[in-house]
Amino acid sequence: MTALAMAAPPAAAHPRNNLGAWSLVLGIASVVLALGVLTGIPAIIVGNKGRRAVRAGEAGNERMALTGVVLGWTSLVIFALVIGLVVVRFLAGGPGS
């Protein structure tokens, strides 16, 4: 048997790297598609889990997870501002006045 055939496949160095990637995807979707609460909150939750996995040595993509968290919070702030503007506009007399 050759040395190549006997070599074991490389073990995954960071098995939970997908948390950071999912956080980034959800964060981008929340900002670009203006989905605010629907994907912003999951981006924050998954991103924080990904960052905890990095600190525990189980993952290696903290920047992706952090970016997802920041984008999630950004989308929630934008969502809150839009809702606030709609409420102010409604209380000021509606769109026709």
Short mmCIF file of N, CA and C in Angstrom, two decimals:
data_model
loop_
_atom_site.label_atom_id
_atom_site.label_comp_id
_atom_site.label_asym_id
_atom_site.label_seq_id
_atom_site.Cartn_x
_atom_site.Cartn_y
_atom_site.Cartn_z
N MET A 1 0.84 -1.17 0.00
CA MET A 1 0.00 0.00 0.00
C MET A 1 0.89 1.24 0.00
N THR A 2 0.51 2.22 -0.75
CA THR A 2 1.32 3.44 -0.81
C THR A 2 1.00 4.35 0.36
N ALA A 3 1.88 5.28 0.59
CA ALA A 3 1.68 6.23 1.70
C ALA A 3 0.45 7.10 1.44
N LEU A 4 0.19 7.36 0.17
CA LEU A 4 -0.96 8.20 -0.17
C LEU A 4 -2.27 7.48 0.13
N ALA A 5 -2.30 6.18 -0.11
CA ALA A 5 -3.52 5.42 0.14
C ALA A 5 -3.76 5.24 1.63
N MET A 6 -2.71 5.23 2.43
CA MET A 6 -2.84 5.02 3.86
C MET A 6 -3.16 6.32 4.61
N ALA A 7 -2.94 7.43 3.99
CA ALA A 7 -3.15 8.71 4.67
C ALA A 7 -4.64 8.92 4.93
N ALA A 8 -4.92 9.35 6.12
CA ALA A 8 -6.32 9.62 6.49
C ALA A 8 -6.73 10.97 5.92
N PRO A 9 -8.00 11.11 5.60
CA PRO A 9 -8.45 12.41 5.11
C PRO A 9 -8.27 13.46 6.21
N PRO A 10 -7.96 14.68 5.83
CA PRO A 10 -7.73 15.71 6.84
C PRO A 10 -9.01 16.00 7.62
N ALA A 11 -8.86 16.08 8.91
CA ALA A 11 -10.01 16.39 9.77
C ALA A 11 -10.35 17.86 9.62
N ALA A 12 -11.61 18.16 9.77
CA ALA A 12 -12.04 19.55 9.69
C ALA A 12 -11.45 20.31 10.87
N ALA A 13 -10.69 21.34 10.57
CA ALA A 13 -10.05 22.10 11.63
C ALA A 13 -11.07 22.90 12.42
N HIS A 14 -12.07 23.38 11.75
CA HIS A 14 -13.09 24.19 12.40
C HIS A 14 -14.47 23.74 11.93
N PRO A 15 -15.08 22.79 12.63
CA PRO A 15 -16.33 22.21 12.15
C PRO A 15 -17.53 23.15 12.20
N ARG A 16 -17.45 24.28 12.91
CA ARG A 16 -18.61 25.16 13.05
C ARG A 16 -18.42 26.45 12.26
N ASN A 17 -17.62 26.41 11.20
CA ASN A 17 -17.40 27.60 10.39
C ASN A 17 -18.66 28.07 9.69
N ASN A 18 -19.64 27.22 9.54
CA ASN A 18 -20.85 27.60 8.82
C ASN A 18 -21.67 28.64 9.59
N LEU A 19 -21.49 28.78 10.89
CA LEU A 19 -22.24 29.78 11.65
C LEU A 19 -21.90 31.19 11.19
N GLY A 20 -20.64 31.47 11.00
CA GLY A 20 -20.24 32.79 10.53
C GLY A 20 -20.74 33.07 9.13
N ALA A 21 -20.68 32.06 8.28
CA ALA A 21 -21.16 32.22 6.91
C ALA A 21 -22.67 32.49 6.88
N TRP A 22 -23.42 31.73 7.68
CA TRP A 22 -24.87 31.95 7.74
C TRP A 22 -25.21 33.32 8.30
N SER A 23 -24.46 33.74 9.30
CA SER A 23 -24.69 35.06 9.87
C SER A 23 -24.46 36.15 8.82
N LEU A 24 -23.40 36.00 8.05
CA LEU A 24 -23.11 36.98 7.00
C LEU A 24 -24.21 36.99 5.94
N VAL A 25 -24.64 35.82 5.51
CA VAL A 25 -25.70 35.74 4.49
C VAL A 25 -27.00 36.36 5.00
N LEU A 26 -27.37 36.04 6.24
CA LEU A 26 -28.59 36.61 6.81
C LEU A 26 -28.47 38.12 6.99
N GLY A 27 -27.29 38.59 7.39
CA GLY A 27 -27.08 40.02 7.56
C GLY A 27 -27.17 40.77 6.25
N ILE A 28 -26.56 40.22 5.21
CA ILE A 28 -26.63 40.85 3.89
C ILE A 28 -28.07 40.87 3.40
N ALA A 29 -28.78 39.76 3.57
CA ALA A 29 -30.18 39.70 3.13
C ALA A 29 -31.03 40.71 3.90
N SER A 30 -30.75 40.89 5.18
CA SER A 30 -31.56 41.82 5.97
C SER A 30 -31.38 43.25 5.53
N VAL A 31 -30.17 43.62 5.10
CA VAL A 31 -29.93 44.99 4.66
C VAL A 31 -30.34 45.19 3.21
N VAL A 32 -29.88 44.32 2.32
CA VAL A 32 -30.10 44.49 0.89
C VAL A 32 -31.57 44.30 0.52
N LEU A 33 -32.20 43.29 1.08
CA LEU A 33 -33.59 43.00 0.74
C LEU A 33 -34.58 43.68 1.67
N ALA A 34 -34.07 44.48 2.61
CA ALA A 34 -34.90 45.21 3.58
C ALA A 34 -35.84 44.27 4.32
N LEU A 35 -35.30 43.16 4.81
CA LEU A 35 -36.11 42.19 5.54
C LEU A 35 -36.05 42.42 7.04
N GLY A 36 -35.31 43.39 7.49
CA GLY A 36 -35.24 43.81 8.87
C GLY A 36 -35.33 42.72 9.91
N VAL A 37 -36.49 42.57 10.50
CA VAL A 37 -36.69 41.65 11.61
C VAL A 37 -36.59 40.19 11.17
N LEU A 38 -37.03 39.89 9.98
CA LEU A 38 -37.07 38.48 9.53
C LEU A 38 -35.70 37.84 9.44
N THR A 39 -34.70 38.59 9.00
CA THR A 39 -33.37 38.02 8.90
C THR A 39 -32.35 38.75 9.76
N GLY A 40 -32.68 39.92 10.25
CA GLY A 40 -31.76 40.67 11.10
C GLY A 40 -31.55 40.01 12.44
N ILE A 41 -32.63 39.61 13.09
CA ILE A 41 -32.51 38.97 14.40
C ILE A 41 -31.80 37.62 14.29
N PRO A 42 -32.15 36.76 13.32
CA PRO A 42 -31.38 35.51 13.19
C PRO A 42 -29.90 35.76 12.88
N ALA A 43 -29.59 36.80 12.12
CA ALA A 43 -28.18 37.11 11.83
C ALA A 43 -27.44 37.43 13.12
N ILE A 44 -28.08 38.16 14.01
CA ILE A 44 -27.45 38.52 15.28
C ILE A 44 -27.25 37.28 16.15
N ILE A 45 -28.28 36.45 16.23
CA ILE A 45 -28.21 35.25 17.07
C ILE A 45 -27.15 34.27 16.55
N VAL A 46 -27.19 33.98 15.26
CA VAL A 46 -26.25 33.03 14.68
C VAL A 46 -24.83 33.60 14.72
N GLY A 47 -24.69 34.90 14.49
CA GLY A 47 -23.38 35.53 14.55
C GLY A 47 -22.77 35.46 15.93
N ASN A 48 -23.57 35.69 16.95
CA ASN A 48 -23.05 35.59 18.31
C ASN A 48 -22.67 34.16 18.67
N LYS A 49 -23.44 33.19 18.18
CA LYS A 49 -23.07 31.78 18.40
C LYS A 49 -21.75 31.47 17.68
N GLY A 50 -21.60 32.01 16.48
CA GLY A 50 -20.36 31.80 15.73
C GLY A 50 -19.16 32.42 16.43
N ARG A 51 -19.34 33.60 17.00
CA ARG A 51 -18.25 34.26 17.72
C ARG A 51 -17.89 33.47 18.98
N ARG A 52 -18.91 32.89 19.66
CA ARG A 52 -18.63 32.04 20.82
C ARG A 52 -17.85 30.79 20.40
N ALA A 53 -18.20 30.25 19.23
CA ALA A 53 -17.48 29.07 18.74
C ALA A 53 -16.03 29.42 18.43
N VAL A 54 -15.79 30.61 17.92
CA VAL A 54 -14.41 31.03 17.65
C VAL A 54 -13.63 31.13 18.96
N ARG A 55 -14.24 31.73 19.98
CA ARG A 55 -13.56 31.86 21.27
C ARG A 55 -13.29 30.50 21.92
N ALA A 56 -14.15 29.54 21.64
CA ALA A 56 -13.97 28.19 22.18
C ALA A 56 -13.00 27.36 21.34
N GLY A 57 -12.52 27.91 20.24
CA GLY A 57 -11.59 27.19 19.38
C GLY A 57 -12.25 26.23 18.43
N GLU A 58 -13.57 26.35 18.24
CA GLU A 58 -14.30 25.43 17.38
C GLU A 58 -14.54 25.98 15.98
N ALA A 59 -14.20 27.22 15.75
CA ALA A 59 -14.40 27.84 14.44
C ALA A 59 -13.28 28.85 14.20
N GLY A 60 -13.21 29.36 13.00
CA GLY A 60 -12.13 30.27 12.69
C GLY A 60 -12.54 31.43 11.81
N ASN A 61 -13.79 31.83 11.85
CA ASN A 61 -14.23 32.91 10.96
C ASN A 61 -14.96 34.00 11.75
N GLU A 62 -14.27 34.56 12.71
CA GLU A 62 -14.90 35.57 13.56
C GLU A 62 -15.28 36.82 12.78
N ARG A 63 -14.50 37.19 11.78
CA ARG A 63 -14.83 38.39 11.00
C ARG A 63 -16.15 38.25 10.28
N MET A 64 -16.41 37.08 9.72
CA MET A 64 -17.69 36.85 9.04
C MET A 64 -18.84 36.94 10.04
N ALA A 65 -18.67 36.31 11.18
CA ALA A 65 -19.72 36.33 12.19
C ALA A 65 -19.96 37.75 12.70
N LEU A 66 -18.88 38.49 12.94
CA LEU A 66 -19.02 39.87 13.41
C LEU A 66 -19.69 40.75 12.36
N THR A 67 -19.34 40.55 11.10
CA THR A 67 -19.97 41.32 10.04
C THR A 67 -21.46 41.02 9.96
N GLY A 68 -21.84 39.76 10.12
CA GLY A 68 -23.26 39.40 10.14
C GLY A 68 -24.00 40.05 11.29
N VAL A 69 -23.36 40.10 12.47
CA VAL A 69 -23.98 40.75 13.63
C VAL A 69 -24.16 42.24 13.37
N VAL A 70 -23.14 42.88 12.84
CA VAL A 70 -23.22 44.33 12.56
C VAL A 70 -24.30 44.61 11.53
N LEU A 71 -24.36 43.82 10.48
CA LEU A 71 -25.39 44.02 9.46
C LEU A 71 -26.78 43.75 10.02
N GLY A 72 -26.91 42.76 10.88
CA GLY A 72 -28.20 42.48 11.52
C GLY A 72 -28.67 43.66 12.35
N TRP A 73 -27.76 44.22 13.18
CA TRP A 73 -28.14 45.39 13.98
C TRP A 73 -28.44 46.59 13.11
N THR A 74 -27.66 46.76 12.04
CA THR A 74 -27.91 47.88 11.13
C THR A 74 -29.29 47.78 10.51
N SER A 75 -29.68 46.59 10.09
CA SER A 75 -31.00 46.43 9.49
C SER A 75 -32.11 46.69 10.51
N LEU A 76 -31.89 46.30 11.77
CA LEU A 76 -32.90 46.57 12.79
C LEU A 76 -33.03 48.06 13.08
N VAL A 77 -31.92 48.77 13.07
CA VAL A 77 -31.96 50.22 13.27
C VAL A 77 -32.69 50.89 12.12
N ILE A 78 -32.39 50.49 10.89
CA ILE A 78 -33.08 51.06 9.72
C ILE A 78 -34.56 50.74 9.79
N PHE A 79 -34.91 49.52 10.16
CA PHE A 79 -36.30 49.12 10.29
C PHE A 79 -37.03 49.98 11.33
N ALA A 80 -36.37 50.20 12.48
CA ALA A 80 -36.98 51.02 13.53
C ALA A 80 -37.16 52.46 13.07
N LEU A 81 -36.19 53.00 12.33
CA LEU A 81 -36.31 54.37 11.81
C LEU A 81 -37.46 54.49 10.82
N VAL A 82 -37.61 53.51 9.96
CA VAL A 82 -38.70 53.54 8.98
C VAL A 82 -40.05 53.45 9.68
N ILE A 83 -40.16 52.57 10.65
CA ILE A 83 -41.41 52.46 11.41
C ILE A 83 -41.69 53.76 12.14
N GLY A 84 -40.66 54.35 12.73
CA GLY A 84 -40.83 55.64 13.40
C GLY A 84 -41.30 56.73 12.46
N LEU A 85 -40.73 56.78 11.26
CA LEU A 85 -41.15 57.78 10.28
C LEU A 85 -42.59 57.56 9.83
N VAL A 86 -42.98 56.30 9.67
CA VAL A 86 -44.36 56.00 9.28
C VAL A 86 -45.32 56.43 10.38
N VAL A 87 -44.98 56.17 11.63
CA VAL A 87 -45.84 56.56 12.74
C VAL A 87 -45.94 58.08 12.84
N VAL A 88 -44.82 58.77 12.70
CA VAL A 88 -44.84 60.23 12.75
C VAL A 88 -45.68 60.78 11.60
N ARG A 89 -45.53 60.22 10.43
CA ARG A 89 -46.29 60.68 9.28
C ARG A 89 -47.79 60.44 9.50
N PHE A 90 -48.13 59.30 10.07
CA PHE A 90 -49.53 58.98 10.36
C PHE A 90 -50.11 59.95 11.39
N LEU A 91 -49.34 60.23 12.42
CA LEU A 91 -49.83 61.13 13.47
C LEU A 91 -49.88 62.58 13.00
N ALA A 92 -49.12 62.92 11.99
CA ALA A 92 -49.10 64.29 11.47
C ALA A 92 -50.25 64.55 10.52
N GLY A 93 -51.04 63.58 10.23
CA GLY A 93 -52.21 63.82 9.39
C GLY A 93 -52.32 62.92 8.20
N GLY A 94 -51.45 61.96 8.07
CA GLY A 94 -51.55 61.01 6.97
C GLY A 94 -50.88 61.52 5.70
N PRO A 95 -50.86 60.70 4.69
CA PRO A 95 -50.16 61.05 3.46
C PRO A 95 -50.85 62.11 2.61
N GLY A 96 -52.13 62.35 2.84
CA GLY A 96 -52.85 63.30 2.00
C GLY A 96 -52.81 64.74 2.49
N SER A 97 -52.30 64.96 3.70
CA SER A 97 -52.33 66.33 4.21
C SER A 97 -51.03 67.05 4.11
#
